[in-house]
Coordinates of C-alpha atoms in Angstrom, one line a residue:
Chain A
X196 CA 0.0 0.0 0.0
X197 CA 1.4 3.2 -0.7
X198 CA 2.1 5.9 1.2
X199 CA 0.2 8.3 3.3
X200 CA 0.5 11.2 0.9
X201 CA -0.7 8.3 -1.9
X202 CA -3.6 7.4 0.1
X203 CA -4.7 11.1 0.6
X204 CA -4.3 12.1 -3.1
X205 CA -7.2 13.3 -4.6
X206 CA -7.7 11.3 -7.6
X207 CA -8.1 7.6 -8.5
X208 CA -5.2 6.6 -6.5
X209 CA -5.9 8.3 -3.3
X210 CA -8.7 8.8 -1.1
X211 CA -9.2 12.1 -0.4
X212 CA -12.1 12.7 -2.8
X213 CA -14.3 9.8 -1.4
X214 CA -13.4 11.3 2.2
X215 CA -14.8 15.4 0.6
X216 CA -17.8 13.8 -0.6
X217 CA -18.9 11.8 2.6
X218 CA -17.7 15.3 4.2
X219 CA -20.5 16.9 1.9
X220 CA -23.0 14.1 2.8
X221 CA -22.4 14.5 6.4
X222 CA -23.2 18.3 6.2
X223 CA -25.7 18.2 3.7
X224 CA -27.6 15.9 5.7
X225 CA -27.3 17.7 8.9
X226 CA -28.4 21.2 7.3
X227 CA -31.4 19.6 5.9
X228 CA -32.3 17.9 8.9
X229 CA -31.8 21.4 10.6
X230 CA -35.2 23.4 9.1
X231 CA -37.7 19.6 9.2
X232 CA -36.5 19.5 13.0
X233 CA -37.0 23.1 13.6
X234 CA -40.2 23.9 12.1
X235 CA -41.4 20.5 14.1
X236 CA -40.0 21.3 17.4
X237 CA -41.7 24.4 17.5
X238 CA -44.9 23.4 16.7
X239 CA -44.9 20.6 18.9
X240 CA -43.5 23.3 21.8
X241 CA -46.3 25.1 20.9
X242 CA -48.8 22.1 21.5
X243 CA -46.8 21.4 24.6
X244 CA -47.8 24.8 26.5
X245 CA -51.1 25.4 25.2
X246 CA -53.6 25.5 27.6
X247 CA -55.6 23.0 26.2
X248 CA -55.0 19.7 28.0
X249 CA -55.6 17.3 24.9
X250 CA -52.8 19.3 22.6
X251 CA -50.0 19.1 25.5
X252 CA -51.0 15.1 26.2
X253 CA -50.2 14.9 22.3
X254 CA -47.2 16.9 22.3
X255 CA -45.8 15.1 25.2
X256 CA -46.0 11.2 23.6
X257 CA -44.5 12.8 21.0
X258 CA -41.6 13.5 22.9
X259 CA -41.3 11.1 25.1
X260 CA -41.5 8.1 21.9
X261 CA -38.7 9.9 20.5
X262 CA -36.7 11.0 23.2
X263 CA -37.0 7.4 24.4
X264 CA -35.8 5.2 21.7
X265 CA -31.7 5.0 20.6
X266 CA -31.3 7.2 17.6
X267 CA -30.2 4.3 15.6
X268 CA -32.7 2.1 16.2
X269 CA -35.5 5.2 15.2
X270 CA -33.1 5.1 12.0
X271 CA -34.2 1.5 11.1
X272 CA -37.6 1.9 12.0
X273 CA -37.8 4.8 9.6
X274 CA -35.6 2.7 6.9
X275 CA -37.4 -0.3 7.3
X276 CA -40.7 0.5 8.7
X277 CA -41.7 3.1 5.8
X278 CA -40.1 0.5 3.2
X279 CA -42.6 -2.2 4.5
X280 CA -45.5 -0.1 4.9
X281 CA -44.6 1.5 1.6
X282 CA -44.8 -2.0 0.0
X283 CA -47.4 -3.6 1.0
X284 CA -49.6 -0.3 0.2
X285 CA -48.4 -0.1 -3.6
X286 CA -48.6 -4.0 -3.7
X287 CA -52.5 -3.7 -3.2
X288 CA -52.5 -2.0 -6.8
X289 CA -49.3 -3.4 -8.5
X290 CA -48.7 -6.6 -6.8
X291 CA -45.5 -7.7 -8.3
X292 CA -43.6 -3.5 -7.7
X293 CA -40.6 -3.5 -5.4
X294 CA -39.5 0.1 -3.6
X295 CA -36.5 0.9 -1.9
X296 CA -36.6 3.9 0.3
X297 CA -34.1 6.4 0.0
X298 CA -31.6 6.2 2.9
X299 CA -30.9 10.0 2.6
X300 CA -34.9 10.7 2.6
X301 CA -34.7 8.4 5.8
X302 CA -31.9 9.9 7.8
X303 CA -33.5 13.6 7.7
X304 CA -37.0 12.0 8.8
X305 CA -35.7 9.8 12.0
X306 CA -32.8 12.2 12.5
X307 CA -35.6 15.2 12.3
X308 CA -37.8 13.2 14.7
X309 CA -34.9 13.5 17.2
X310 CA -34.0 16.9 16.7
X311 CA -37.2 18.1 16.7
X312 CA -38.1 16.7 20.4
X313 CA -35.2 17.7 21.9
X314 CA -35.8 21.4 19.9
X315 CA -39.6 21.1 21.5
X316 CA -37.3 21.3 25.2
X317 CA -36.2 24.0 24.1
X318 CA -38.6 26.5 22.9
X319 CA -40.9 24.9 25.2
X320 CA -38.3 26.5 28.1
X321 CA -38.1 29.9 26.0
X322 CA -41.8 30.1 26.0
X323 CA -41.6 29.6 29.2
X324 CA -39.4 32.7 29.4
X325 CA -41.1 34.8 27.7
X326 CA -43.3 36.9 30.1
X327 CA -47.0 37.1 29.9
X328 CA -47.3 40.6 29.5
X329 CA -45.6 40.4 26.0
X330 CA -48.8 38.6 24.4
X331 CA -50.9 41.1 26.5
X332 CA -49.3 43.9 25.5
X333 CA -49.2 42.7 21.9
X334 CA -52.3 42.0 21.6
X335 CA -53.6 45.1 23.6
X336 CA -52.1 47.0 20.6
X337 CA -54.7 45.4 18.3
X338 CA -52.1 42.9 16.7
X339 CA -53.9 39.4 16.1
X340 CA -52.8 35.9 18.0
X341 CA -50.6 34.9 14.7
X342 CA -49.1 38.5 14.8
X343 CA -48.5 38.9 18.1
X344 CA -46.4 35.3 17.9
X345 CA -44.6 36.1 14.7
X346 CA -43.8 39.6 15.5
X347 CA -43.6 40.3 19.2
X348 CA -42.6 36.7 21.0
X349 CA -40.5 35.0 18.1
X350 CA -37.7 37.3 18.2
X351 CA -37.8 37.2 21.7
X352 CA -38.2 33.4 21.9
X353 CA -35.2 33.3 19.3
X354 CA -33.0 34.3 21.1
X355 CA -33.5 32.7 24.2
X356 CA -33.7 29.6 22.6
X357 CA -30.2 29.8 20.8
X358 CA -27.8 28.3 22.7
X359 CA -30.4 25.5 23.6
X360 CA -30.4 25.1 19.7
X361 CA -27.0 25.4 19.3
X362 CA -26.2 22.5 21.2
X363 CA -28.9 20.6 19.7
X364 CA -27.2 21.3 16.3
X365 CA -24.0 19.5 17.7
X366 CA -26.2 16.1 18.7
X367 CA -27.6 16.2 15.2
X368 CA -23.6 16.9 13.3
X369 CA -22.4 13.9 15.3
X370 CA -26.1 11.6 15.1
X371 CA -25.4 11.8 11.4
X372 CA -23.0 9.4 11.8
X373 CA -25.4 6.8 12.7
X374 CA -26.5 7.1 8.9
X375 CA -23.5 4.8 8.0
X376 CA -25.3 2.0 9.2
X377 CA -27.8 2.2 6.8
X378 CA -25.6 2.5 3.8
X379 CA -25.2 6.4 3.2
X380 CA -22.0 7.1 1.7
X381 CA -21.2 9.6 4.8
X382 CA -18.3 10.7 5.9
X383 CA -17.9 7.5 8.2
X384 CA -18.8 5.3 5.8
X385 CA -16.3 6.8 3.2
X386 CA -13.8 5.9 5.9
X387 CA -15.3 2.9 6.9
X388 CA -14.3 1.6 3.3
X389 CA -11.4 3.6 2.5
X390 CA -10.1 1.7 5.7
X391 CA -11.1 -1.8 4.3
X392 CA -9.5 -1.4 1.0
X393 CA -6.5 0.3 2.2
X394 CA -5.9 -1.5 5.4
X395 CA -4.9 1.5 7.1
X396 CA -7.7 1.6 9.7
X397 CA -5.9 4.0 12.1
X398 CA -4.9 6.5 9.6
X399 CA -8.8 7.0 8.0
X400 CA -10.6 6.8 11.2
X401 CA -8.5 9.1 13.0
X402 CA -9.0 11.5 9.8
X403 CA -12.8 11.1 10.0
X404 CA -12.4 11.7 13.9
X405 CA -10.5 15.1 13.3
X406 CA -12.9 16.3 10.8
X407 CA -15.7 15.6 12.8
X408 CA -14.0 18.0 15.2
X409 CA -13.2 20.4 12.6
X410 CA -16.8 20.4 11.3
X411 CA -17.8 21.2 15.2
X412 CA -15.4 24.0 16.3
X413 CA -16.1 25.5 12.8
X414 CA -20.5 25.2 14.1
X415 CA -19.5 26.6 17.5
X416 CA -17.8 29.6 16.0
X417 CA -20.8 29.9 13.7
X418 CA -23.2 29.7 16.3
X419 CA -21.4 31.9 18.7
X420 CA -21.6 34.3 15.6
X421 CA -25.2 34.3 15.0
X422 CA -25.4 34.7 19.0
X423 CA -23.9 37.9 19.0
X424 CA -25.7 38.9 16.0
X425 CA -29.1 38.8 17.8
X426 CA -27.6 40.4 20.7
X427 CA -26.7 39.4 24.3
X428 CA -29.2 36.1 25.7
X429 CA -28.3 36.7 28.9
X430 CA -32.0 35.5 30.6
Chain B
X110 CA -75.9 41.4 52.6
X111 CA -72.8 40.1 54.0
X112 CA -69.7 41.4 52.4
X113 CA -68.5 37.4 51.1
X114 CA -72.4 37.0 49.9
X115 CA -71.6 40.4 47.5
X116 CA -67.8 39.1 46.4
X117 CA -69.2 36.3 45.1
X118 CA -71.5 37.6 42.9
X119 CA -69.0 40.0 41.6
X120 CA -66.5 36.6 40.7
X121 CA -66.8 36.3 36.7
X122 CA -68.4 33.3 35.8
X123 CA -66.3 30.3 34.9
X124 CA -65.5 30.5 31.3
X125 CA -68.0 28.5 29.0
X126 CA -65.8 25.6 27.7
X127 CA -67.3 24.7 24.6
X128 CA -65.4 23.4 21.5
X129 CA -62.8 26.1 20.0
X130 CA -60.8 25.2 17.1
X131 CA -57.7 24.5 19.2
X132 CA -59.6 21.7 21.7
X133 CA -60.6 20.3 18.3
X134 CA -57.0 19.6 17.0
X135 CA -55.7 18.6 20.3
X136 CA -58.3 15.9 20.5
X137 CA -57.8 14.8 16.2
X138 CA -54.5 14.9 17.7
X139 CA -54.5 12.3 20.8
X140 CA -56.8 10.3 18.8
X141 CA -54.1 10.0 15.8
X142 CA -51.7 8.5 19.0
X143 CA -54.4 6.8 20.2
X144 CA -55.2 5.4 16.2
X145 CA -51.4 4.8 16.1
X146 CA -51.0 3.0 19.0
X147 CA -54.0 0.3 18.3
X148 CA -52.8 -0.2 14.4
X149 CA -49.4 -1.5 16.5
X150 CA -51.5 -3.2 18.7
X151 CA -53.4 -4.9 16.1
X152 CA -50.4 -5.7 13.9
X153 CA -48.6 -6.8 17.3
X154 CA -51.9 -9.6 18.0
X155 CA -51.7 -10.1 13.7
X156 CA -48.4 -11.0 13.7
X157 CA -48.3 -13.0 16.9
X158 CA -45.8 -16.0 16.7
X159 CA -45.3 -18.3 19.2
X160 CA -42.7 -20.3 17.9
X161 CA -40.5 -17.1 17.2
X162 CA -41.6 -15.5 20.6
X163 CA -40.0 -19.0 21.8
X164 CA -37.2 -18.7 20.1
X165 CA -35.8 -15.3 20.3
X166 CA -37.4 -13.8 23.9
X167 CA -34.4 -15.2 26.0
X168 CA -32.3 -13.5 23.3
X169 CA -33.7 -10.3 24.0
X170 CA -33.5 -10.7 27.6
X171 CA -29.9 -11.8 27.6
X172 CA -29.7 -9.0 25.1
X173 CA -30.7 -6.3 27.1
X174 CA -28.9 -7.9 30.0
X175 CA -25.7 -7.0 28.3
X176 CA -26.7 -3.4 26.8
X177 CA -26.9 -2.8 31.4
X178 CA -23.7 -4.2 31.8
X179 CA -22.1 -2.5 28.9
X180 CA -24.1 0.8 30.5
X181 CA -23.6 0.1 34.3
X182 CA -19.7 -1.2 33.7
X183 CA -18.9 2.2 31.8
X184 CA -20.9 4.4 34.2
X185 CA -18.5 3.3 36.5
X186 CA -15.1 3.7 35.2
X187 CA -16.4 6.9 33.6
X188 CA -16.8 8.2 37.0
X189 CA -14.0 7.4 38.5
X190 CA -12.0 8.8 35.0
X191 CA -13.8 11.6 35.3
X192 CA -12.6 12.6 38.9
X193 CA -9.1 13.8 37.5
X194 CA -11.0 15.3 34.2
X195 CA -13.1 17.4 36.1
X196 CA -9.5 18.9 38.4
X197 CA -7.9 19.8 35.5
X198 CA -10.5 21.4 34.2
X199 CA -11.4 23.5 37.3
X200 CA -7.1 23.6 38.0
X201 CA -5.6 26.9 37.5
X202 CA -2.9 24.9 36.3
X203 CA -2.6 26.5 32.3
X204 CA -1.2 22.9 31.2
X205 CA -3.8 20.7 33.4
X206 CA -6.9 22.6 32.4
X207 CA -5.7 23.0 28.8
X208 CA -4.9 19.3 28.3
X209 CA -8.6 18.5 30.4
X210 CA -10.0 20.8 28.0
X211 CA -9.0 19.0 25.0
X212 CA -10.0 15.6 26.0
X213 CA -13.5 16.4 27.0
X214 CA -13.6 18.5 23.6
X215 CA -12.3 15.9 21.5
X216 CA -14.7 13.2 23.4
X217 CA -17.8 15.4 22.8
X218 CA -17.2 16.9 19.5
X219 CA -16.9 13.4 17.5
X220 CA -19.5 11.1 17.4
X221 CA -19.4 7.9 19.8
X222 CA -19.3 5.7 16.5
X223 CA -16.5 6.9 15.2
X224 CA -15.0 6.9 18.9
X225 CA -15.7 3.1 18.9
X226 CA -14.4 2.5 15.3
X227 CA -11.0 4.4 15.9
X228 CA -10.9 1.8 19.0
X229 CA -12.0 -1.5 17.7
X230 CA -10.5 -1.1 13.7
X231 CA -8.0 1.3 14.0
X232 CA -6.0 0.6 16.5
X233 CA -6.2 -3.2 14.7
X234 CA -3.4 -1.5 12.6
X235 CA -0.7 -1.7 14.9
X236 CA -1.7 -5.5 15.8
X237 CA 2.0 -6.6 15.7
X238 CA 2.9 -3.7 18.2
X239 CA 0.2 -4.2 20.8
X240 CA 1.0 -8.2 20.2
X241 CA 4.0 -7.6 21.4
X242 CA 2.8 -5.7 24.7
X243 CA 0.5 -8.7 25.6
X244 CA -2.0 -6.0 24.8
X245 CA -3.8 -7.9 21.4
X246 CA -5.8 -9.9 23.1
X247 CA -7.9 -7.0 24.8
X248 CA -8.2 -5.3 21.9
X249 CA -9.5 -7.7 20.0
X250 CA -12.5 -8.6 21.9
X251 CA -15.7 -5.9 20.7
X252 CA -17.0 -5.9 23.9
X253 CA -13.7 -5.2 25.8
X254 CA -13.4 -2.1 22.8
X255 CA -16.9 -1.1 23.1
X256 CA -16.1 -0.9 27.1
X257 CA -13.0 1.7 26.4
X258 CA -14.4 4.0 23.9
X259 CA -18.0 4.3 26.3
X260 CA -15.7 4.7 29.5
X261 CA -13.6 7.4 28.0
X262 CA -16.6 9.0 25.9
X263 CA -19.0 9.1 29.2
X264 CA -16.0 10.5 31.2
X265 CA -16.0 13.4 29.6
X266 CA -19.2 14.0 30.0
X267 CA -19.4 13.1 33.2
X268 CA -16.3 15.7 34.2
X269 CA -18.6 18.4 32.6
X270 CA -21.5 17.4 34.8
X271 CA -19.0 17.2 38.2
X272 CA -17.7 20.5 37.2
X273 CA -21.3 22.3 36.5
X274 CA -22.2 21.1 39.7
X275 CA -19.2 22.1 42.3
X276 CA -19.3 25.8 40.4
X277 CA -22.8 26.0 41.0
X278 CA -22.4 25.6 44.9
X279 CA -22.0 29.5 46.3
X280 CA -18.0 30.6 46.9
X281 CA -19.4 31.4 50.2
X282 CA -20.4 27.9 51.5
X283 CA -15.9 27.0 50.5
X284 CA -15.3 30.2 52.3
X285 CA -18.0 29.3 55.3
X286 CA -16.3 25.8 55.8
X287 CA -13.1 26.9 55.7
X288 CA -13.7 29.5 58.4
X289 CA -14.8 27.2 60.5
X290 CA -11.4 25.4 60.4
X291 CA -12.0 22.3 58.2
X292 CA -9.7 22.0 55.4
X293 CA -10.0 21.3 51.4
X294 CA -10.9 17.9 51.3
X295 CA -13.2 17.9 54.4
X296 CA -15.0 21.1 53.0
X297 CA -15.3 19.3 49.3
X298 CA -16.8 15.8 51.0
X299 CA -18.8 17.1 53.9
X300 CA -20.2 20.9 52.2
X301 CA -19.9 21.0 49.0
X302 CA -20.6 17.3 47.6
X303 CA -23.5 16.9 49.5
X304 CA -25.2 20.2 47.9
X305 CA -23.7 19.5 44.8
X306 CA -25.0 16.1 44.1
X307 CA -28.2 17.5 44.3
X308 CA -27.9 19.3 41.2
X309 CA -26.1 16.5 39.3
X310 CA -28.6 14.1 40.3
X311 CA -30.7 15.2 36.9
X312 CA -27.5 15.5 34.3
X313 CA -26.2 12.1 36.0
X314 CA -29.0 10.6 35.2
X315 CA -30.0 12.0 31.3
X316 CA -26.1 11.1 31.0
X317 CA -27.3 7.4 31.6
X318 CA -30.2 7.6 29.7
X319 CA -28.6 8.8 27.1
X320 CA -25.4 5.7 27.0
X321 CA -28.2 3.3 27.5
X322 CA -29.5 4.7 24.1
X323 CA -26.0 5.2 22.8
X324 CA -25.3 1.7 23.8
X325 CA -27.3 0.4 20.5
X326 CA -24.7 1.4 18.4
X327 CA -22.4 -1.6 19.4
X328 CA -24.5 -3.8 17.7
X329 CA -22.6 -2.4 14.6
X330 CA -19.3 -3.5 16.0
X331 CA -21.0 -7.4 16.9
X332 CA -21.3 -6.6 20.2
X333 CA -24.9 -9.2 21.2
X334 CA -26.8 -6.5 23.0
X335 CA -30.6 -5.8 22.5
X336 CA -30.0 -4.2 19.3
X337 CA -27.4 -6.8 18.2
X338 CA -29.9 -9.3 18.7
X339 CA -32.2 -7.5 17.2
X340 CA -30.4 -6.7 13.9
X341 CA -29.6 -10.8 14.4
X342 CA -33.5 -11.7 14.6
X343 CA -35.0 -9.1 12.0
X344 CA -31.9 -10.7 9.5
X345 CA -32.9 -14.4 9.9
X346 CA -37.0 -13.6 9.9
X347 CA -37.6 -10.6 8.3
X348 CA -40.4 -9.9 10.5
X349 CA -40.8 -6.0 11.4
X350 CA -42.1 -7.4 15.0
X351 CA -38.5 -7.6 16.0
X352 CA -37.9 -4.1 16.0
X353 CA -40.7 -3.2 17.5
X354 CA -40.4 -5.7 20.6
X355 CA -36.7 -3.8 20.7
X356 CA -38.5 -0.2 20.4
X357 CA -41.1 -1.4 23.4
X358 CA -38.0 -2.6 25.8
X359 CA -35.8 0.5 25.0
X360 CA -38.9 3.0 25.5
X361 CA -39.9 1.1 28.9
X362 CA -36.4 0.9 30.2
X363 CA -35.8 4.5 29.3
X364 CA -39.3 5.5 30.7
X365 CA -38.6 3.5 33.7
X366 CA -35.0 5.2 34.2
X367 CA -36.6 8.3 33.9
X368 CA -39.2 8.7 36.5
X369 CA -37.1 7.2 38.7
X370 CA -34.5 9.6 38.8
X371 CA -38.1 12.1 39.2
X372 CA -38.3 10.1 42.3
X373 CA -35.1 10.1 43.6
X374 CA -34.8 13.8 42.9
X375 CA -38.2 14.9 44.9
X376 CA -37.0 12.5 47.9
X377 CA -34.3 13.9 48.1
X378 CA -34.9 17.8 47.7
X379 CA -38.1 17.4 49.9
X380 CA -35.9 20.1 52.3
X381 CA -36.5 22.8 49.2
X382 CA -39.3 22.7 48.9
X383 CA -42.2 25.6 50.3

C-alpha cells in the first residue's frame, strides 16, 4: 500500500475525494435535517404549552416516543418501517412492484424526529421565558394571536432559545453518523471503506475523527456568531 | 348582605368551555396517538408467533442484559475517570486545564461511532505492536473495545456534569467551611458534595439515559446486545415485530430510568421545597 500522501491524493489513486464527498454528505444531511427539525420542534413546543390539556398530552407522547428510543434504532424503524408499509400499500395495486426507500430521505425523517423533540425542550423553556405581558401587551395594541407570535414573542423566543439550539445542532452533526449503518455514503462510511481497501484503519478513522471536530469547532464559532448577532441572551 | 355573599356575585363566571378550534385539534390529535398505537396493537396480536416469541425472547432478555452491563460497567469507570478530568478542568494549572479541556472537547465533539471505530478497527493497525505488549488480546475482543471507547466517551461527560455542579455551589459555602477550620478535602466531601450532588442528580442521570441509548450502536461493531440481537433476529426472519419488541424494551427501560431519577430527585430535595 502506498504511502500516506498516496492514500490522501485526490484522484483515483488516493482517497481524499471519497473522504470530501462523505464530508459533503455529512453536512448536507445535517443542514437539511436542521429546518424539518426546527419547524417541528416548534410546533410541537407550541402544543406542549397550550392550555388546552388534549394538545399538550399529544405533544408530550410525541416526545417522550422519540426521546425514548436510541437514535439508531428510530433510524431502522424509519428505513425499514416506511419500506414495508410502503410496499405492501403499492402492492394492493401493483402486486408484483418493489420500492426501496431512500436512505438520505430516511436519515432527515428519523434524524428530524430527534432533533425536533429535543428542539420542543427547548422553545418549550423559552416560552416559558417569555413573560406574559408580551402577548398582552401585543395583543392590547390590536395585533392578532398569529401577529403577536410572529412579530412580538418569536424574536424574543429566538434568542432565548439559541444556545439550547445550538447545542442541539452538535447532537444532530455527530447523530449523522449513525446514517452509515444504513448504507449512506457519509463521511464515516467513506472511511469505513477507504479503511477496508486500504488497510490503514488507524490512519482513515483518525481523519474522520478530526474532521468531525473540525466540522464542530467550525459550528461553534458559527453559532457563537449568530449569538452575538441577535444580541446578548443573557435570561 | 354580608360582604362574602356580595364578592361572590361580583366573581366572573367560569368560562364557557365549549369546543374552539384548538380543543378540536388537540383531540384529532391524541386520537391520531391513540389510532397509532392500536394499528401497533393490532399488527402486534396479527403477527403473533409463538414459535418465534420461543425462540428469540431469552435472546432479547440476555440481550438487554448485556446493553446494562455494557451501561452500568462504563458508568463506573467513567466516573472514577472523570474525577481527575473534572480537576484539570477546574485547576488553575494553564497545562492541566488545557490538556482537560481537549480531551473532554475531542470526546464530545466526535460522534461515539466513530469513537468506537478508531478503538476497535483502527488501533487493529498496529496488531503486531500491541501483540508484542501482551495487549492484542484486549483489543480484540468488541465488547472489551466497546467498554473503552463508552468509558472514555462518558467520562468526559461526566467531568462536565461534576464540574457544572461544584461551580454552582455558592463561593461562600468553601469560604464558610473553611472559616470554621476544616480544610480542602473535608469542605469538598462534607459541604460542597453533598449540595452539589443535588444538582447532578438530573445531568447524571440524562447522562445514563442517554449511554443506554447510545449503547445500540455496538450492535454495529458485533457486540450481542438488544439491538445486536435484534439486527440478528430481523436478519434471519424478516419480520418488522423484531424491531418493534426492541423499540417497546428500550422506551420502557428509558421511561422507567426516567421517573425514577423524578423520584429520587423529589425524595431527596423534599428540604427545598415551600
Amino acid at each position: 500500500m502506498g504511502s500516506v500522501s498516496t492514500l490522501l491524493s485526490w484522484g483515483a489513486e488516493g482517497w481524499l475525494d471519497d473522504i470530501a464527498f462523505g464530508v459533503l454528505v455529512t453536512v448536507g444531511l445535517a443542514v437539511a435535517t436542521l429546518p424539518v427539525g426546527l419547524v417541528a420542534g416548534f410546533f410541537v413546543a407550541l402544543a406542549k404549552q397550550s392550555d388546552e390539556p388534549s394538545m399538550r398530552l399529544a405533544g408530550n407522547v410525541y416526545t417522550t416516543i422519540f426521546r425514548g428510543l436510541p437514535e439508531l434504532l428510530t433510524l431502522f424503524l424509519v428505513y425499514f418501517g416506511v419500506q414495508i408499509a410502503l410496499q405492501n400499500t403499492i402492492r394492493l395495486f401493483h402486486p408484483d412492484a418493489t420500492i426501496a426507500v431512500n436512505s438520505f430521505v430516511s436519515g432527515i425523517v428519523a434524524l428530524g424526529a430527534v432533533f425536533s423533540s429535543y428542539a420542543s425542550e427547548v422553545f418549550l423553556s423559552a416560552f416559558r421565558a417569555v413573560p406574559r405581558g408580551q402577548y398582552e401587551g401585543g395583543l392590547s395594541i390590536g395585533l392578532s394571536n398569529a401577529q403577536t407570535m410572529r412579530l412580538v414573542v418569536l424574536p424574543q423566543l429566538i434568542r432565548i432559545a439559541l444556545p439550547g439550539l445550538g447545542n442541539q445542532w452538535m447532537v444532530l452533526l455527530k447523530d449523522t453518523a449513525l446514517v452509515s449503518a444504513i448504507g449512506l455514503g457519509d463521511l464515516l462510511r467513506q472511511s469505513y471503506i477507504a479503511a477496508r481497501v486500504t488497510q490503514e484503519a488507524f490512519l482513515f478513522y483518525g481523519l474522520a475523527i478530526l474532521i468531525y471536530l473540525g466540522l464542530a469547532i467550525v459550528s461553534s464559532f458559527f453559532i457563537r456568531t449568530v449569538e452575538r448577532s441577535v444580541g446578548p441572551s443573557t435570561r | 348582605m354580608s360582604l362574602a355573599a356580595e364578592t361572590s356575585t361580583l366573581a366572573p363566571p367560569a368560562p364557557a368551555r365549549g369546543w374552539p378550534r384548538k380543543r378540536v385539534a388537540g383531540h384529532v390529535l391524541v386520537g391520531l396517538w391513540l389510532l397509532a398505537g392500536i394499528g401497533l396493537l393490532a399488527f402486534l396480536v396479527n403477527s403473533w408467533d409463538g414459535e418465534l416469541f420461543r425462540q428469540y425472547a431469552p435472546a432479547y432478555l440476555y440481550g438487554l442484559g448485556t446493553t446494562m452491563t455494557l451501561v452500568a460497567i462504563s458508568i463506573a469507570i467513567g466516573a472514577l475517570l472523570s474525577l481527575p478530568i473534572a480537576y484539570g478542568r477546574m485547576s488553575k494549572n494553564r497545562i492541566l486545564s488545557a490538556f482537560a479541556y481537549a480531551y473532554v472537547q475531542f470526546f464530545r465533539g466526535t460522534p461515539l461511532l466513530a469513537q468506537t471505530f478508531l478503538i476497535y478497527y483502527g488501533l487493529g493497525t498496529f496488531r503486531p505492536e500491541l501483540q508484542a505488549i501482551g495487549l492484542w488480546g484486549f483489543f480484540r475482543e468488541a465488547w472489551y473495545c466497546a467498554i473503552l471507547a463508552f468509558s472514555l466517551n462518558t467520562a468526559a461527560y461526566q467531568a462536565e456534569i461534576l464540574r457544572g455542579a461544584i461551580e454552582s455551589v455558592p463561593r461562600g459555602q468553601w469560604e464558610g467551611a473553611a472559616s470554621l477550620g476544616l480544610h480542602d478535602l473535608q469542605i469538598l466531601r462534607q459541604v460542597i458534595l453533598p449540595q452539589a450532588l443535588v444538582v447532578a442528580l438530573r445531568p447524571y442521570g440524562n447522562e445514563i439515559i442517554l449511554m443506554i441509548k447510545g449503547s445500540a450502536i455496538v450492535a454495529i461493531i458485533t457486540v450481542p446486545d438488544l439491538m445486536g440481537q435484534t439486527r440478528l433476529a430481523y436478519a434471519r426472519t424478516f419480520d418488522f415485530q423484531t424491531y418493534i419488541w426492541a423499540a417497546l424494551l428500550y422506551l420502557s427501560t428509558v421511561e422507567l430510568l426516567r421517573h425514577g431519577v423524578d423520584w429520587i430527585e423529589r425524595r431527596i430535595t423534599r428540604h427545598l421545597e415551600r
